[in-house]
Coordinates of C-alpha atoms and ligand atoms in Angstrom, one line a residue:
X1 CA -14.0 -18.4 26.7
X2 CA -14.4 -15.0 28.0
X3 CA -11.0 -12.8 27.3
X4 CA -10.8 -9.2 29.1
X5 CA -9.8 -6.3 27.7
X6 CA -7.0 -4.2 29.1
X7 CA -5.8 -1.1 27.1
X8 CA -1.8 -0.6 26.3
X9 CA 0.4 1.2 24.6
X10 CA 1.4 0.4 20.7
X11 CA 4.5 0.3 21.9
X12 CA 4.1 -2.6 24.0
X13 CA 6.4 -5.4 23.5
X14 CA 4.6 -8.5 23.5
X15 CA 2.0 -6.9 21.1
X16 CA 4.7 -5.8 18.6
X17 CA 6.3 -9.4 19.1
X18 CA 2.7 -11.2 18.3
X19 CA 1.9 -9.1 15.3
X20 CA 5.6 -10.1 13.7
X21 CA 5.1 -13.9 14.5
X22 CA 1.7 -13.8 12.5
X23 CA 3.4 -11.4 10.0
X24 CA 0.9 -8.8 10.9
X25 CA 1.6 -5.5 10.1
X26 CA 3.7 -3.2 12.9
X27 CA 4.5 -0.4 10.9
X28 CA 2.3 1.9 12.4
X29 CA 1.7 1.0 16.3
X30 CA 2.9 4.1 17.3
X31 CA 1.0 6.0 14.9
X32 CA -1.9 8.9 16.6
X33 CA -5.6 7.8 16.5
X34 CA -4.7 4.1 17.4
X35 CA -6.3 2.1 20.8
X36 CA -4.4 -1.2 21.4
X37 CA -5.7 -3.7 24.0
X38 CA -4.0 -7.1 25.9
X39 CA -6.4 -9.8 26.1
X40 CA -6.2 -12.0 29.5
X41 CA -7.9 -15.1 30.3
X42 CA -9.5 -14.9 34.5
X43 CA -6.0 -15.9 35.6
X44 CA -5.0 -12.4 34.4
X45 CA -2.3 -14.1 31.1
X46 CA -1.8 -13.1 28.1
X47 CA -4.3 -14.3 25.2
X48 CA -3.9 -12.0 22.4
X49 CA -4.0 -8.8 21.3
X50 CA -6.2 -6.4 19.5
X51 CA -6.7 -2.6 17.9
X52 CA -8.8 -0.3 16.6
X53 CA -7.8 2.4 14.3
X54 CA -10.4 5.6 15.1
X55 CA -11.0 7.5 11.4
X56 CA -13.1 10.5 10.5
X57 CA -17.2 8.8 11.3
X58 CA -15.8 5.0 11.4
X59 CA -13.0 2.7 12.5
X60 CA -10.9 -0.2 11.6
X61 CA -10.5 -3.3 13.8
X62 CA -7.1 -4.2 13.3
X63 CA -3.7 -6.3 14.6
X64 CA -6.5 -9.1 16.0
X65 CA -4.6 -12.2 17.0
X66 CA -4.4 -15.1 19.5
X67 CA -1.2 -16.4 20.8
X68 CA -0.6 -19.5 18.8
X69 CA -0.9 -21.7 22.3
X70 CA -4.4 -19.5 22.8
X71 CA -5.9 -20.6 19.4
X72 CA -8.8 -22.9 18.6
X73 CA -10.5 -22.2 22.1
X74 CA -12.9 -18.8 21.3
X75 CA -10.1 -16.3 22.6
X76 CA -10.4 -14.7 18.4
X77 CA -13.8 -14.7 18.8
X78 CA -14.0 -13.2 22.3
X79 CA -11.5 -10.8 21.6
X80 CA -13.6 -9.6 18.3
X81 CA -16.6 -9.2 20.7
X82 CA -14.7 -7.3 23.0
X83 CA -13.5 -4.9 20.8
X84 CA -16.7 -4.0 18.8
X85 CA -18.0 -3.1 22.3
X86 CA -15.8 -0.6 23.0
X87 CA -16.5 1.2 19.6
X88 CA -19.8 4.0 19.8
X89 CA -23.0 2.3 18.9
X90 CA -24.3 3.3 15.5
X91 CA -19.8 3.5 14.5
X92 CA -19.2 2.1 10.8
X93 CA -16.8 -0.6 11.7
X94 CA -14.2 -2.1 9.0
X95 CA -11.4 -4.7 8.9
X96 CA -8.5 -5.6 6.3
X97 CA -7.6 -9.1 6.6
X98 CA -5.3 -11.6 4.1
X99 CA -6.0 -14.9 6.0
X100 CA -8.9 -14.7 8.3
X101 CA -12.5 -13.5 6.1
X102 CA -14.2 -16.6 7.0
X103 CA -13.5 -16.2 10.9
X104 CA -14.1 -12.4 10.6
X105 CA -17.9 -13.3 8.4
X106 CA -19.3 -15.2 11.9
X107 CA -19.9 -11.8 13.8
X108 CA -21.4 -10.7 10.8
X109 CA -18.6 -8.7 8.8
X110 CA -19.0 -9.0 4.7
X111 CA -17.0 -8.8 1.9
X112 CA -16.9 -4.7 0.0
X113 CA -14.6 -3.6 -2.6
X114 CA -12.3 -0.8 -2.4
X115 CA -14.9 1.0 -4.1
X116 CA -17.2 0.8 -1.4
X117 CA -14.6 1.8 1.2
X118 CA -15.0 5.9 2.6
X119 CA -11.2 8.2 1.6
X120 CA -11.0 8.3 5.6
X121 CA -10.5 4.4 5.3
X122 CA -9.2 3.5 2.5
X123 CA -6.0 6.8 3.4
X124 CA -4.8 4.7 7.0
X125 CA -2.0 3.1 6.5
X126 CA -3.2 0.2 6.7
X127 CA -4.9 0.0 3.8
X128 CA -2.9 2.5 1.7
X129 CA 0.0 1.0 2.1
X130 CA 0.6 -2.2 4.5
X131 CA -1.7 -4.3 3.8
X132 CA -1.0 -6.2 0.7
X133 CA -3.8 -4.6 -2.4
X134 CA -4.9 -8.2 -2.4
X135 CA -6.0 -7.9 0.8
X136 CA -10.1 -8.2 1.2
X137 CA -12.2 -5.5 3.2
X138 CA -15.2 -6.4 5.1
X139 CA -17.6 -4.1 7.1
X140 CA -19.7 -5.4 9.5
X141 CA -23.2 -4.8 7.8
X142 CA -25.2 -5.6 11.3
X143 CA -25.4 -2.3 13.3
X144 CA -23.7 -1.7 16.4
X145 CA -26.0 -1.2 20.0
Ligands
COA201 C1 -7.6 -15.6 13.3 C2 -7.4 -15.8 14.8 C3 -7.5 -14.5 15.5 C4 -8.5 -16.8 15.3 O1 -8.3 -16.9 16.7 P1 -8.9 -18.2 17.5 O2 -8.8 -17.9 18.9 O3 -8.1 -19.4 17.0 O4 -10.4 -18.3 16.9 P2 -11.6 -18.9 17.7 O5 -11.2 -20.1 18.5 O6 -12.3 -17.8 18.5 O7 -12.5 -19.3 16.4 C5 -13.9 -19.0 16.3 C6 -14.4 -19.7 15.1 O8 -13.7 -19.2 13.9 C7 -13.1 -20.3 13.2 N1 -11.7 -19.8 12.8 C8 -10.6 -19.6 13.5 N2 -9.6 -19.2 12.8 C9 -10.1 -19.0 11.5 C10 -9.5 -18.6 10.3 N3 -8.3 -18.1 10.2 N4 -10.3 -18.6 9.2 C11 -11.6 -19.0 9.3 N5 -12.2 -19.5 10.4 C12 -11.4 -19.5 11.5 C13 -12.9 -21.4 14.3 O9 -12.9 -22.7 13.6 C14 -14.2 -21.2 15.1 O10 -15.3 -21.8 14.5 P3 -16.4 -22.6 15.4 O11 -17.0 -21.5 16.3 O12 -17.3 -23.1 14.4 O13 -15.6 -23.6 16.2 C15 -6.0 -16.6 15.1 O14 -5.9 -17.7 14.3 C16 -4.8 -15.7 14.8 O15 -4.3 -15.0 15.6 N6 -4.3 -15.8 13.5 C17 -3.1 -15.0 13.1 C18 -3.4 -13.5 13.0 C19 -4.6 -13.2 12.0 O16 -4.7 -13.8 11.0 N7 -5.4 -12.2 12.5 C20 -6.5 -11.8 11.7 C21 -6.2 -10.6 10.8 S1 -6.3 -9.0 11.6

């Protein structure tokens, strides 16, 4: 399944909708430093939806998630692909997830603690604040090309 990207606002409705179906956070879509993206299949529909937060020398993939209809078919990991390309080779990449570390661990993101995690990280919202403190941090420990 190959899913293209198309960039759109954090205001966009059907992203805000799919985030609060999969009790993602939506908090802070309209928040500076943020790059949201609609994936489409080749007949140009929705798929899903996905983010990256930009911070000082890395980012966060975020708000990654397939239309329940979509899921089970490679649109997550398509998406996940996607997204890591548009991001600067040689860009520390990071991701807070409650539900999903095993499907995030195939592209080659691993498990850090908090301790491990840069202030310009560990201070977005995200993680500061929306995500549950439970929640476990991976960075992807292969580099990007
Ligand atoms: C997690 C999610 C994005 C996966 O999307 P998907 O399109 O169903 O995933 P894919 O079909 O691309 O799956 C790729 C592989 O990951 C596995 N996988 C899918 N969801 C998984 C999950 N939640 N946990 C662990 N593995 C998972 C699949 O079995 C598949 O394995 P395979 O290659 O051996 O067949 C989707 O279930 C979703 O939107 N969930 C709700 C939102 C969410 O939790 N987002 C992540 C936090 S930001």
């Amino acid at each position: 399944m190959i899913v293209r990207l198309e960039t759109i606002e954090g205001r966009d409705p059907g992203l805000r909708k799919t985030l609060k179906d999969a009790t993602l956070p939506v908090e802070d879509l309209e928040d500076d430093s943020r790059s949201f993206f609609r994936g489409a299949g080749a007949d140009g529909k929705t798929l899903g939806y996905t983010g990256i937060e930009h911070c000082e020398g890395a980012a966060l993939i975020r708000s990654v998630v397939v239309l329940p209809e979509a899921r089970g078919h490679g649109v997550g990991k398509s998406l996940t692909d996607a997204t890591l390309r548009r991001l600067a080779p040689g860009t520390t990449v990071y991701l807070a997830t409650t539900s999903a570390a095993s499907f995030f661990a195939r592209p080659g993101f691993t498990v850090v603690s908090r301790a491990e995690v840069p202030a310009s990280i560990l201070s977005t919202r995200q993680l500061s604040g929306i995500c549950p403190g439970s929640a476990t941090i991976m960075k992807l420990s292969r580099p990007l090309t």
